[in-house]
Coordinates of C-alpha atoms in Angstrom, one line a residue:
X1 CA 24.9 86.8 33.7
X2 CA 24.9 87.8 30.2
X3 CA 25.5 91.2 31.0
X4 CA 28.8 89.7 32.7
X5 CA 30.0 87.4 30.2
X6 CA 29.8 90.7 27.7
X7 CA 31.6 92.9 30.3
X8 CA 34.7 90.1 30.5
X9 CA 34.9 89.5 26.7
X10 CA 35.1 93.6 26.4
X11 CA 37.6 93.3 28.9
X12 CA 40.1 90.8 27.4
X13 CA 39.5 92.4 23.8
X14 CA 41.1 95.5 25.4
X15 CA 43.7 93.7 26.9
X16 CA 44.6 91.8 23.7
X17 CA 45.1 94.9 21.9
X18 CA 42.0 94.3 19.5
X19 CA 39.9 97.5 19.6
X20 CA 36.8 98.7 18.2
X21 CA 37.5 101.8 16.9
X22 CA 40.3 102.2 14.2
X23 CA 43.0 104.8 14.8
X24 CA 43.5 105.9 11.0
X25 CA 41.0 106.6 7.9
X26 CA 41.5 103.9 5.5
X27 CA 40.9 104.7 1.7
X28 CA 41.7 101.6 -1.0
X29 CA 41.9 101.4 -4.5
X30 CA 43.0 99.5 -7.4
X31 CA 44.7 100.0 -10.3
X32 CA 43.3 97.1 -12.5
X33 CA 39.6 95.4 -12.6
X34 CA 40.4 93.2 -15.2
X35 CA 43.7 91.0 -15.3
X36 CA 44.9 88.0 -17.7
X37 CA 45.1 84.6 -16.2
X38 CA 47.7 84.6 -13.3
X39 CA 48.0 88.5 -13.6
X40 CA 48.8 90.7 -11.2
X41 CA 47.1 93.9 -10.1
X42 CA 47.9 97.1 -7.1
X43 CA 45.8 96.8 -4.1
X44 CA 46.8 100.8 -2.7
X45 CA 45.9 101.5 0.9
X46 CA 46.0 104.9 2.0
X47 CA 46.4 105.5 6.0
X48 CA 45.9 108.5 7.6
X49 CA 46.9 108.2 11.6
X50 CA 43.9 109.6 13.6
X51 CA 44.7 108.0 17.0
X52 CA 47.0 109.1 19.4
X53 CA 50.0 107.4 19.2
X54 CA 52.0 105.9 15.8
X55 CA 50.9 103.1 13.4
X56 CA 54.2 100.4 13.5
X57 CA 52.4 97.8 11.0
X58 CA 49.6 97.2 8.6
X59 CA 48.9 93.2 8.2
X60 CA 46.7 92.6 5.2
X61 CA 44.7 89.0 4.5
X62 CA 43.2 88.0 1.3
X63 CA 40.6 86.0 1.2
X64 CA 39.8 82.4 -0.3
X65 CA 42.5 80.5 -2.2
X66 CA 42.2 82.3 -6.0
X67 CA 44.2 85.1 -5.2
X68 CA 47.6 85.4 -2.9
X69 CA 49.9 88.6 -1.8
X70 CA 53.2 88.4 -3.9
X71 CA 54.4 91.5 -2.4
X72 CA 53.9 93.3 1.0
X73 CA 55.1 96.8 1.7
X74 CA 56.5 97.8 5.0
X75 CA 56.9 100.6 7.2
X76 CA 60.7 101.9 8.1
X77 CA 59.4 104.5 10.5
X78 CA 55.4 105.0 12.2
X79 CA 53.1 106.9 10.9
X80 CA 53.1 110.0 13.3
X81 CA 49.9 111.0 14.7
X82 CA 48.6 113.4 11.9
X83 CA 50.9 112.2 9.1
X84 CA 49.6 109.6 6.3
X85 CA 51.1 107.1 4.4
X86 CA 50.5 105.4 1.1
X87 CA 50.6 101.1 1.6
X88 CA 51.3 99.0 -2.1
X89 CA 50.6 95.3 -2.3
X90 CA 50.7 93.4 -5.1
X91 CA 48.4 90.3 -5.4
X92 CA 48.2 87.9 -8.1
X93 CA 45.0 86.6 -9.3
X94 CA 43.4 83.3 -10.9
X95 CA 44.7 81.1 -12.9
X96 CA 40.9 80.5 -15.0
X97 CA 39.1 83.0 -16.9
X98 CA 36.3 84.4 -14.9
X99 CA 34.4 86.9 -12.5
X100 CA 35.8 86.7 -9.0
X101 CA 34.8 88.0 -5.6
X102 CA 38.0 89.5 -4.1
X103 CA 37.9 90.4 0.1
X104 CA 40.9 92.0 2.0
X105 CA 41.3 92.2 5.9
X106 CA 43.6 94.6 7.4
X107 CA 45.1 94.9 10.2
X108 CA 46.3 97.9 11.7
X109 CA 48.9 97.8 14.5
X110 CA 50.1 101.2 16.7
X111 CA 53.2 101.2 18.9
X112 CA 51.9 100.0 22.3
X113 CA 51.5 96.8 20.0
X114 CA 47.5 96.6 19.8
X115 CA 45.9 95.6 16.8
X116 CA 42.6 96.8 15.0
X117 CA 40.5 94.3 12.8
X118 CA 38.3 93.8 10.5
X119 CA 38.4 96.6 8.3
X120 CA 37.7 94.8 4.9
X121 CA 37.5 95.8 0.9
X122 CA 35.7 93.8 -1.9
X123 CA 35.4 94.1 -5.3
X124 CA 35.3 92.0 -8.5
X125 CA 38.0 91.2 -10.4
X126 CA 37.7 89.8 -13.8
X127 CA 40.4 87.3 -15.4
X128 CA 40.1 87.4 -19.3
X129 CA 41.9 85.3 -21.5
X130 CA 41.4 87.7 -24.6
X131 CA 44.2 89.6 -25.4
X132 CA 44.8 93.0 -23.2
X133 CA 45.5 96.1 -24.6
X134 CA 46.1 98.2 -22.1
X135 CA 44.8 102.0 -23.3
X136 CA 47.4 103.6 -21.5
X137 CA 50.3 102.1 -19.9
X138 CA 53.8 103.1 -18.1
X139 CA 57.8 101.7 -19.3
X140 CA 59.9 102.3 -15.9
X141 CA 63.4 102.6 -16.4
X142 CA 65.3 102.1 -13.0
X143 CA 68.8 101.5 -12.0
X144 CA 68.6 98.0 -10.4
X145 CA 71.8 98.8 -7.9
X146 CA 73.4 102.2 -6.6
X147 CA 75.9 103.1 -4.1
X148 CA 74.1 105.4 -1.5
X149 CA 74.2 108.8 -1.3
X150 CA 74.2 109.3 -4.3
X151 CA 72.0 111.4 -6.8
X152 CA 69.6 109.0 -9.2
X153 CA 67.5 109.4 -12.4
X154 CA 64.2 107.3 -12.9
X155 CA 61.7 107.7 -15.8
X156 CA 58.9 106.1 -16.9
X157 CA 57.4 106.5 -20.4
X158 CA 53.7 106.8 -20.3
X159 CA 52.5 105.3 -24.1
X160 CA 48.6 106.5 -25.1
X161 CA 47.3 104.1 -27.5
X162 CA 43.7 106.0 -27.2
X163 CA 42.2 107.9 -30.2
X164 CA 41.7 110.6 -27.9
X165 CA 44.9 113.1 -25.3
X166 CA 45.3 112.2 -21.8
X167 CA 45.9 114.6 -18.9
X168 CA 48.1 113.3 -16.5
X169 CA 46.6 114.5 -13.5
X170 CA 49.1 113.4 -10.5
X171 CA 52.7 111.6 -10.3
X172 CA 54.1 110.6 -7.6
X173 CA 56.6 107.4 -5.7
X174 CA 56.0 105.2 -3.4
X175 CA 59.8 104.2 -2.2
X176 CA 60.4 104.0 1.5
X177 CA 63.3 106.1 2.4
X178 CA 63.9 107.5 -1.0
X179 CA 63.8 111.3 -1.1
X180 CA 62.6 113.2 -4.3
X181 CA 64.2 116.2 -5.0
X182 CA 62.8 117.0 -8.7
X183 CA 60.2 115.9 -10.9
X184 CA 59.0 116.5 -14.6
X185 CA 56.0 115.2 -15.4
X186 CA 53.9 116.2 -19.0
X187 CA 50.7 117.9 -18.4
X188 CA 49.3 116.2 -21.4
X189 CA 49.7 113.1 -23.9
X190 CA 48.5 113.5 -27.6
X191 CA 46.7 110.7 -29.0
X192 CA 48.5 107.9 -29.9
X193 CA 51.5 109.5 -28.5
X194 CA 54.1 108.9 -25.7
X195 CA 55.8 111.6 -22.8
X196 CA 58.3 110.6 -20.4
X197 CA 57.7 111.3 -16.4
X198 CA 61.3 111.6 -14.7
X199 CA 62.3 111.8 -11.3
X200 CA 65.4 112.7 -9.4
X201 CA 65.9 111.4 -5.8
X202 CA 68.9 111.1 -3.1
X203 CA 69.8 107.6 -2.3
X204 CA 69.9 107.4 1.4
X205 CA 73.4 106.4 2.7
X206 CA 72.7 102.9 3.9
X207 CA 72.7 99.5 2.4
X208 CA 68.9 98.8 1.5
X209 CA 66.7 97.0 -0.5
X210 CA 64.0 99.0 -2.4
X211 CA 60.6 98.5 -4.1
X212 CA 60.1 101.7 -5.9
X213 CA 56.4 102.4 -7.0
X214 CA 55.8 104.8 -9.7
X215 CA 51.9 105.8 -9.7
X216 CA 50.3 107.8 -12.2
X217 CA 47.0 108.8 -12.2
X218 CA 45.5 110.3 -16.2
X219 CA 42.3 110.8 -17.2
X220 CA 40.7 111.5 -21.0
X221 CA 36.8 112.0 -22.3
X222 CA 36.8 108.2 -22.6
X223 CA 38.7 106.6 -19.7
X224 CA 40.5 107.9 -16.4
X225 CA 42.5 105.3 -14.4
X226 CA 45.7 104.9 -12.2
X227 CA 48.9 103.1 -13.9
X228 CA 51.7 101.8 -11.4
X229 CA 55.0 100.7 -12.3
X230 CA 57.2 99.0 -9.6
X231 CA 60.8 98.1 -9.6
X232 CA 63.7 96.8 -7.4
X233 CA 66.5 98.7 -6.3
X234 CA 69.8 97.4 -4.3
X235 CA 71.7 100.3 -2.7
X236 CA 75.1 99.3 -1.6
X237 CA 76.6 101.4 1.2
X238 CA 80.6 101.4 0.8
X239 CA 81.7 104.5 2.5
X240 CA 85.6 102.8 2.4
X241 CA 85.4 104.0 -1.3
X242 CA 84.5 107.6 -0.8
X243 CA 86.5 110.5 -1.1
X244 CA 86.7 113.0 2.0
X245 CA 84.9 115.6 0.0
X246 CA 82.3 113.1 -0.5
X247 CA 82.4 111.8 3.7
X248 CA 82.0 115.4 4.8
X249 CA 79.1 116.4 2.1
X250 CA 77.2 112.8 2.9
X251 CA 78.0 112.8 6.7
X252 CA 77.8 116.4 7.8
X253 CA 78.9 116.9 11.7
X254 CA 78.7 113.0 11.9
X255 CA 82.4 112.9 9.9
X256 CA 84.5 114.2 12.8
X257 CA 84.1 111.0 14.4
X258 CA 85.9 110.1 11.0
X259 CA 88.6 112.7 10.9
X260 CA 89.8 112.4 14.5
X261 CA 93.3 111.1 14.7
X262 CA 93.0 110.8 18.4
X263 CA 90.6 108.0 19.6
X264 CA 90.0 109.0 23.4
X265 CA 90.6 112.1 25.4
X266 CA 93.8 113.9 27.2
X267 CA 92.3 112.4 30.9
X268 CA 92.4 108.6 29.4
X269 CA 95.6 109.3 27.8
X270 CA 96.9 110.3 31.2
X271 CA 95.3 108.1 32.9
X272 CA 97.1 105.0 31.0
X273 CA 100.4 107.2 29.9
X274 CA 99.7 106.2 26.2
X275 CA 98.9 107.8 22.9
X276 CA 95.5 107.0 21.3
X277 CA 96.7 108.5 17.3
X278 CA 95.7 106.6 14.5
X279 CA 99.0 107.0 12.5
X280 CA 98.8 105.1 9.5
X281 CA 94.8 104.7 8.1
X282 CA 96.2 103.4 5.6
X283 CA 97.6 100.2 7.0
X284 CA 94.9 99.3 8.8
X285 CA 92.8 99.8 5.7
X286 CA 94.7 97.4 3.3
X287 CA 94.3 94.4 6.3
X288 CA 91.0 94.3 5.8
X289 CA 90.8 94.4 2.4
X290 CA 89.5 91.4 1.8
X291 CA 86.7 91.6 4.1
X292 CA 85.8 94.3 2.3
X293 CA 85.7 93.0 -0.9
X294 CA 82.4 90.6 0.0
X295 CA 80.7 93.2 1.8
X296 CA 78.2 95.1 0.4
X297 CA 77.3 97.5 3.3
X298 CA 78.9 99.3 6.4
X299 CA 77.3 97.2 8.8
X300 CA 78.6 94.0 6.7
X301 CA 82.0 95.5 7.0
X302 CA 82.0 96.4 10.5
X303 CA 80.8 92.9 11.7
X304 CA 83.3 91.5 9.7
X305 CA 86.1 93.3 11.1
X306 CA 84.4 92.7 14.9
X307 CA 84.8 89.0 13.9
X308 CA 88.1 89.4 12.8
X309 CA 89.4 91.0 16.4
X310 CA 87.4 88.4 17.7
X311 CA 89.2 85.5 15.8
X312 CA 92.4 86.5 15.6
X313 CA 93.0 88.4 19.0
X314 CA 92.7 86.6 22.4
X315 CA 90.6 89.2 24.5
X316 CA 91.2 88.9 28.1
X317 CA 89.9 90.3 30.8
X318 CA 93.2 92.0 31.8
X319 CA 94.3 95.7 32.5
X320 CA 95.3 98.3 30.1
X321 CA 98.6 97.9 28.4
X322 CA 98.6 100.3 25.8
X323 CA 96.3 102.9 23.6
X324 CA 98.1 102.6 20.8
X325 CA 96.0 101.3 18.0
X326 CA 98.9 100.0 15.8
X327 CA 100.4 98.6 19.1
X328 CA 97.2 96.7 19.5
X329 CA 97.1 95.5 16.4
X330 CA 100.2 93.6 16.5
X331 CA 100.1 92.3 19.5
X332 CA 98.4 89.0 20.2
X333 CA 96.5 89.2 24.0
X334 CA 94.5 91.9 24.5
X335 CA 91.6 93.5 26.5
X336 CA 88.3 94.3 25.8
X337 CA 89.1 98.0 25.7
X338 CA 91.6 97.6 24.1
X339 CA 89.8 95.5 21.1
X340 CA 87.5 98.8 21.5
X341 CA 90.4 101.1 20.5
X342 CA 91.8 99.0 17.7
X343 CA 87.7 98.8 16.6
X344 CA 87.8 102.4 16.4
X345 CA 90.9 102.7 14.6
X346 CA 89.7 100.3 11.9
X347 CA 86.5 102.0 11.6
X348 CA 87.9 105.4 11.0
X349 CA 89.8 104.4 8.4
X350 CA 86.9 102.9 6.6
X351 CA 85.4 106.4 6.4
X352 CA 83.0 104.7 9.4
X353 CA 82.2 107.0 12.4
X354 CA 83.0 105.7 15.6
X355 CA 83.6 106.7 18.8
X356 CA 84.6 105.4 22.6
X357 CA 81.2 106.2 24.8
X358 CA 81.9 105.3 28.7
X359 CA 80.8 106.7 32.1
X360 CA 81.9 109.7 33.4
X361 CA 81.8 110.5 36.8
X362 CA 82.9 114.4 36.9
X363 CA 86.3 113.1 37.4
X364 CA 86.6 110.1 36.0
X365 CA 85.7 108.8 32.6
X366 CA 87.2 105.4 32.1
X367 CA 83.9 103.3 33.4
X368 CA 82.2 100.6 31.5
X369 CA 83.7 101.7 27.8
X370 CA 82.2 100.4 24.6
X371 CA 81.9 101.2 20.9
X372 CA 79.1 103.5 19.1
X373 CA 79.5 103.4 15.4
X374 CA 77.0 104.6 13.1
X375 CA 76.0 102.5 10.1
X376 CA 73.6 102.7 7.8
X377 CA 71.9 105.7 9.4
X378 CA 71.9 104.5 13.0
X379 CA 73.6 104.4 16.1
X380 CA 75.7 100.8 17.0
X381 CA 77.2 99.6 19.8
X382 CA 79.9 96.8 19.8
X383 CA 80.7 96.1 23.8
X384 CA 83.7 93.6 23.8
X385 CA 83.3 92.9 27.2
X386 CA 79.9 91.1 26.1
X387 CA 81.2 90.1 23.4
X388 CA 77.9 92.6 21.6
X389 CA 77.1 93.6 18.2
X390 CA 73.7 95.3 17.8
X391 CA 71.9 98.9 18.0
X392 CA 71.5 100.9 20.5
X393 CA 68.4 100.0 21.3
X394 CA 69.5 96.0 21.2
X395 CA 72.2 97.3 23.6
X396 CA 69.6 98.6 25.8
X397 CA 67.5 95.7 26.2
X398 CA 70.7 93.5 27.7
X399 CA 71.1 92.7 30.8
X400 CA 74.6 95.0 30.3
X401 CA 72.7 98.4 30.0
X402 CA 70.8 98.2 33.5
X403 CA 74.3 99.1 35.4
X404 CA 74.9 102.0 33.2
X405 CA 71.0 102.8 33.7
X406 CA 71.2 103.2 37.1
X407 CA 75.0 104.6 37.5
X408 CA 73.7 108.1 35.2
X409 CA 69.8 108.6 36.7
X410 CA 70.1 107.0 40.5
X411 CA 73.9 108.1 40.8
X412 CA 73.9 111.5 38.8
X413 CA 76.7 110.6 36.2
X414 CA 76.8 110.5 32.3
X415 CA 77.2 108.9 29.7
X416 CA 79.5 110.4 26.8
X417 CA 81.5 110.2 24.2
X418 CA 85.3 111.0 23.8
X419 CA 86.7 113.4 22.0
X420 CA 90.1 114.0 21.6
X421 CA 92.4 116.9 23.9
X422 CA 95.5 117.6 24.3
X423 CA 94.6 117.1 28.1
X424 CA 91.6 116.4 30.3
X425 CA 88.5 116.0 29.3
X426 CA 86.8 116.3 26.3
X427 CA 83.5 114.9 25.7
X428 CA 79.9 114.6 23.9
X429 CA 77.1 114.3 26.7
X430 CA 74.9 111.2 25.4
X431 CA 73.4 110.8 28.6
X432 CA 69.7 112.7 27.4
X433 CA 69.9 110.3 23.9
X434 CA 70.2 107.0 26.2
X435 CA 67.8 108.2 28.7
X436 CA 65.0 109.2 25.9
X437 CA 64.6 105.9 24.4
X438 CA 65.0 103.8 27.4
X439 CA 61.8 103.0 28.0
X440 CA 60.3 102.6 24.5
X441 CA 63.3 100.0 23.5
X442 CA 62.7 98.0 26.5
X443 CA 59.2 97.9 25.1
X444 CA 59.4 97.1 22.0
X445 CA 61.9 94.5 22.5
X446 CA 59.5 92.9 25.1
X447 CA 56.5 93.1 22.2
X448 CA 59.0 90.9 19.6
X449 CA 60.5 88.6 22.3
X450 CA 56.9 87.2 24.3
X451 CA 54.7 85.4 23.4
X452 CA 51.2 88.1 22.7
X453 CA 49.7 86.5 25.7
X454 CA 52.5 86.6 28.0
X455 CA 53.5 90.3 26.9
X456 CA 49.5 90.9 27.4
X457 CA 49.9 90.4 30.7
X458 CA 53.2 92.2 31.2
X459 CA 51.9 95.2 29.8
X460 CA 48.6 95.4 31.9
X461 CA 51.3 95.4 35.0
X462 CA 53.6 97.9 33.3
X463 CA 50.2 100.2 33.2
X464 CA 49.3 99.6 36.3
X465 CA 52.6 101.4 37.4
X466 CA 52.8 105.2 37.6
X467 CA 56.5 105.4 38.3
X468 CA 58.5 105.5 35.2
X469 CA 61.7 104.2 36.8
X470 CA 59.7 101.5 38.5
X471 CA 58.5 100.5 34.9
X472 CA 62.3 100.3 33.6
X473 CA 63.2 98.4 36.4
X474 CA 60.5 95.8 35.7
X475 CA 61.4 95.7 32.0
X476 CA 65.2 95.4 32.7
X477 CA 63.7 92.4 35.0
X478 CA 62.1 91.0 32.4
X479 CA 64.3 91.5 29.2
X480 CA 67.0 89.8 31.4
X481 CA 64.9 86.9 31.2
X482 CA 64.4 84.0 28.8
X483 CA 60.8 84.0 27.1
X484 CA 60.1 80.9 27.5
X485 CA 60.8 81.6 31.7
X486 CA 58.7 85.0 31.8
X487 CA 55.9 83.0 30.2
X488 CA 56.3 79.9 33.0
X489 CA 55.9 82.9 35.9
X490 CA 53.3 84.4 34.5
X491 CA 51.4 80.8 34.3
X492 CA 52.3 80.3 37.3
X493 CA 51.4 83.9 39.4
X494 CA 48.7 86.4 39.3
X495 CA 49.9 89.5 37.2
X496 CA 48.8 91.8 40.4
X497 CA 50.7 89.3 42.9
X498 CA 54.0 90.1 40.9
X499 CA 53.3 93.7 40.6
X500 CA 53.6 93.7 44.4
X501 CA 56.9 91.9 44.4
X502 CA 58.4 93.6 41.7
X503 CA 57.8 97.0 43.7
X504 CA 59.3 95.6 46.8
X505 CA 61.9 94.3 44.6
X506 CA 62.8 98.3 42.7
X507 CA 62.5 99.6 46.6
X508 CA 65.0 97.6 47.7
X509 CA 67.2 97.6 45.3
X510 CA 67.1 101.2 43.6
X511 CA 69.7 102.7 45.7
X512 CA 71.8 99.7 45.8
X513 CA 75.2 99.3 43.1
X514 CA 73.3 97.1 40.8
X515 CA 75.5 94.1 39.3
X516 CA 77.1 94.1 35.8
X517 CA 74.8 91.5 35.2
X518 CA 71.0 92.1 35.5
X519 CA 69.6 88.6 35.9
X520 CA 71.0 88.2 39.1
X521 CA 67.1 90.1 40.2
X522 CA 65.7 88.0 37.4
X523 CA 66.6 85.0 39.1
X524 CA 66.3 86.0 42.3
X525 CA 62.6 87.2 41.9
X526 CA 61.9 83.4 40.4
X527 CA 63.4 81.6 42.9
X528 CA 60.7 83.5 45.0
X529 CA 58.2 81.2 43.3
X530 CA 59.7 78.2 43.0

């Protein structure tokens, strides 16, 4: 019996996510043993991914009440298998003078959203109310807000109040997305002296907030140590107030979904016997300008001018009058396509790429059209049909995408983008992009959206599954769903009962014109248990 009881609580460990063995080598370090009162000090946690699949997160706990995280890095992209990344926190220590036990906990958490524990640090930390000199210390001097893509200078001044030189023996920066593209740092510093460490970086062209770290590890007969400097950096993405030079330079092959004049292609201009030319950039420029002037990003500006369509137009499900942007724009009543156009139009002449993406079906390419504008270094989609504003990957988890799903993989068409022509079609195929991430965005959004014991349980069905479309088409099932619903059938039916359904459910259904709206199955398969 005991042997049992051991076997089940192995069992639901593995199903929780909480394994035994970690998935990266840990190293930790601090850059201070001895603080004032209240002080802070660097707690650097260096992660090298071992396992098999990419580290998403990396959750540290301090123990007791003296000391308490006052700031937490985070990660903007996994850790690939193989790759390793350096982890800042910055913890803040007692208030009383005294010799204190510090303990860390961290959690380490990979991308099919299991969790290692229990890999811990102590040391002592000492609070001293004498007066600290520190022997060596580090002056950053950082711009506190930039416009992205841009080139920046920062240095730091390394003073050396020791009797004795220092040899700096690394430099580097911990700061997310920045890129470093130069670096002087001094070999040595006399005694008693001061050199300057300066660094050169492209600012990436997003809007983004930054803590840079600057670490600097020096060592002398008498001491060696690690000094770390940390600062905040705003970067303000305005692309509206870039040259072209300065759009093609930042935006590469991304910009001709800037410079096109034309918004769809010869076939849709046929199709609808209207022009698509954005004729006066300008225009539409100046009647946003005061949107504009409060935002501080592209992805601020483009909600704001999705809102403003949405406000000031009446979007009715209606047929096509016209392609004409400017047309558009001063009419009152329009479609959703037709807010898509006038989107586009907008966007363009915000220096914002953006393009019409539909269905093509070898002869037609006028299916299910919405908006794909990148901002801030991703792909969005604004669908005014749904009346949707998010990534691609927020897009994919609606209960909008399953249609287009099954119209490009069951029904062999694609999905692409327009480009202009002076007649027929013209397009980019997007169809491989969509396809690749289908899976893992449905995943992820499942991870964020259930409860961790309700997703437990979806995922031990998912992996039970071998088909991959099978697995979509439970995902698309349950992403159509409300949480607080896919947790009431799961309480309420066996995960392996379900699994049986669901594949009568995909076997069905597979070959059969799905609706526009995916929780029709949703509701459909409840009502089954009700």
């Amino acid at each position: 019996m005991k042997h049992l009881k051991l076997i089940v609580v192995i069992l639901a460990t593995l199903a929780l996510g909480c394994l035994i063995k970690s998935p990266a080598s840990v190293k930790f370090e601090i850059d201070r043993t001895t603080i004032p009162p209240s002080g802070v000090f660097h707690l650097i946690v260096t992660l090298n991914n071992t396992g098999k699949v990419g580290i998403v997160d990396a959750k540290l706990v301090v123990e007791g009440e003296e000391f308490f995280i006052v700031q937490s890095p985070k990660l903007e992209h996994p850790i690939k298998v193989g790759d390793s990344a350096k982890l800042i926190w910055t913890i803040k220590g007692p208030k009383i003078p005294g010799n204190y036990h510090f303990k860390a906990y961290l959690d380490i958490v990979d991308e099919l959203n299991r969790v290692w524990r229990g890999i811990t640090y102590e040391t002592t930390i000492k609070v001293s109310s004498e007066e600290l000199k520190d022997s060596v210390n580090l002056n950053l001097t950082v711009p506190s807000k930039v416009q992205g893509g841009k080139i920046i200078i920062v240095s730091g001044e390394i003073v050396n109040n020791l009797t004795v030189p220092v040899n700096i023996v690394s430099a580097e920066v911990s700061a997310e997305d920045l890129e470093v593209i130069d670096k002087e740092v001094p070999n040595k510093i006399d005694a008693n002296s001061k050199g300057k460490v300066v660094f050169k970086f492209k600012v990436p062209p997003r809007y983004e907030k930054v803590r840079m770290y600057v670490i600097i590890e020096y060592a002398s007969l008498q001491v060696s140590g690690k000094l770390i400097g940390e600062k905040d950096i705003l970067i303000v993405w305005k692309p509206w107030e870039l040259s072209p030079e300065d759009v093609k330079d930042i935006y590469g092959n991304l910009s001709e979904w800037i410079f096109y004049n034309d918004i769809v292609d010869g076939y849709w201009e046929w199709m609808y016997g209207s022009k698509s030319k954005i004729e006066n950039r300008t225009m539409f420029r100046e009647s946003v300008e005061d949107l504009l002037s409060v935002a501080n990003s592209d992805v601020e500006a483009a909600k704001a001018v999705y809102n403003h369509i949405v406000t000031n137009y009446v979007i009715e499900k209606r047929r096509i009058k016209t392609l004409d942007p400017q047309k558009i724009m001063e009419s009152s009543s329009i479609s959703p396509t037709e807010a898509e156009i006038l989107m586009v139009a907008y966007l363009r002449s915000l220096n914002i790429p953006a393009r019409i993406v539909s269905v093509y079906s070898e002869t037609d390419c006028t299916y299910s059209p919405f908006v794909e504008a990148y901002l801030s270094g991703k792909w969005y989609v604004i669908d005014f049909n749904h009346m949707f504003f998010g990534t691609r990957e927020e897009f994919i988890a609606t209960r909008w995408y399953p249609k287009i799903y099954q119209e490009i993989t069951v029904f062999g068409k694609s999905l692409v983008a327009l480009k202009p022509s002076p007649s027929g079609h013209a397009h980019e195929d997007l169809t491989k992009e969509y396809l690749s991430i289908t899976e893992k965005a449905l995943f992820n959004h499942l991870s964020k959206s259930l409860d961790p014991s309700t997703f437990s349980q979806v995922r031990i069905m998912l992996n039970s599954m071998n088909n991959e479309d099978e697995r979509i088409f439970a995902m698309f099932l349950f992403t159509s769903a409300k949480p607080e619903e896919a947790k009431q059938l799961l309480e309420k039916v066996h995960v392996n009962e379900l699994k049986k359904t669901i594949d009568a459910f995909y076997k069905f259904y597979r070959d059969i014109p799905w609706e526009e709206d995916f929780r029709i199955y949703w509701e459909k398969l409840i009502n089954l248990y009700r």
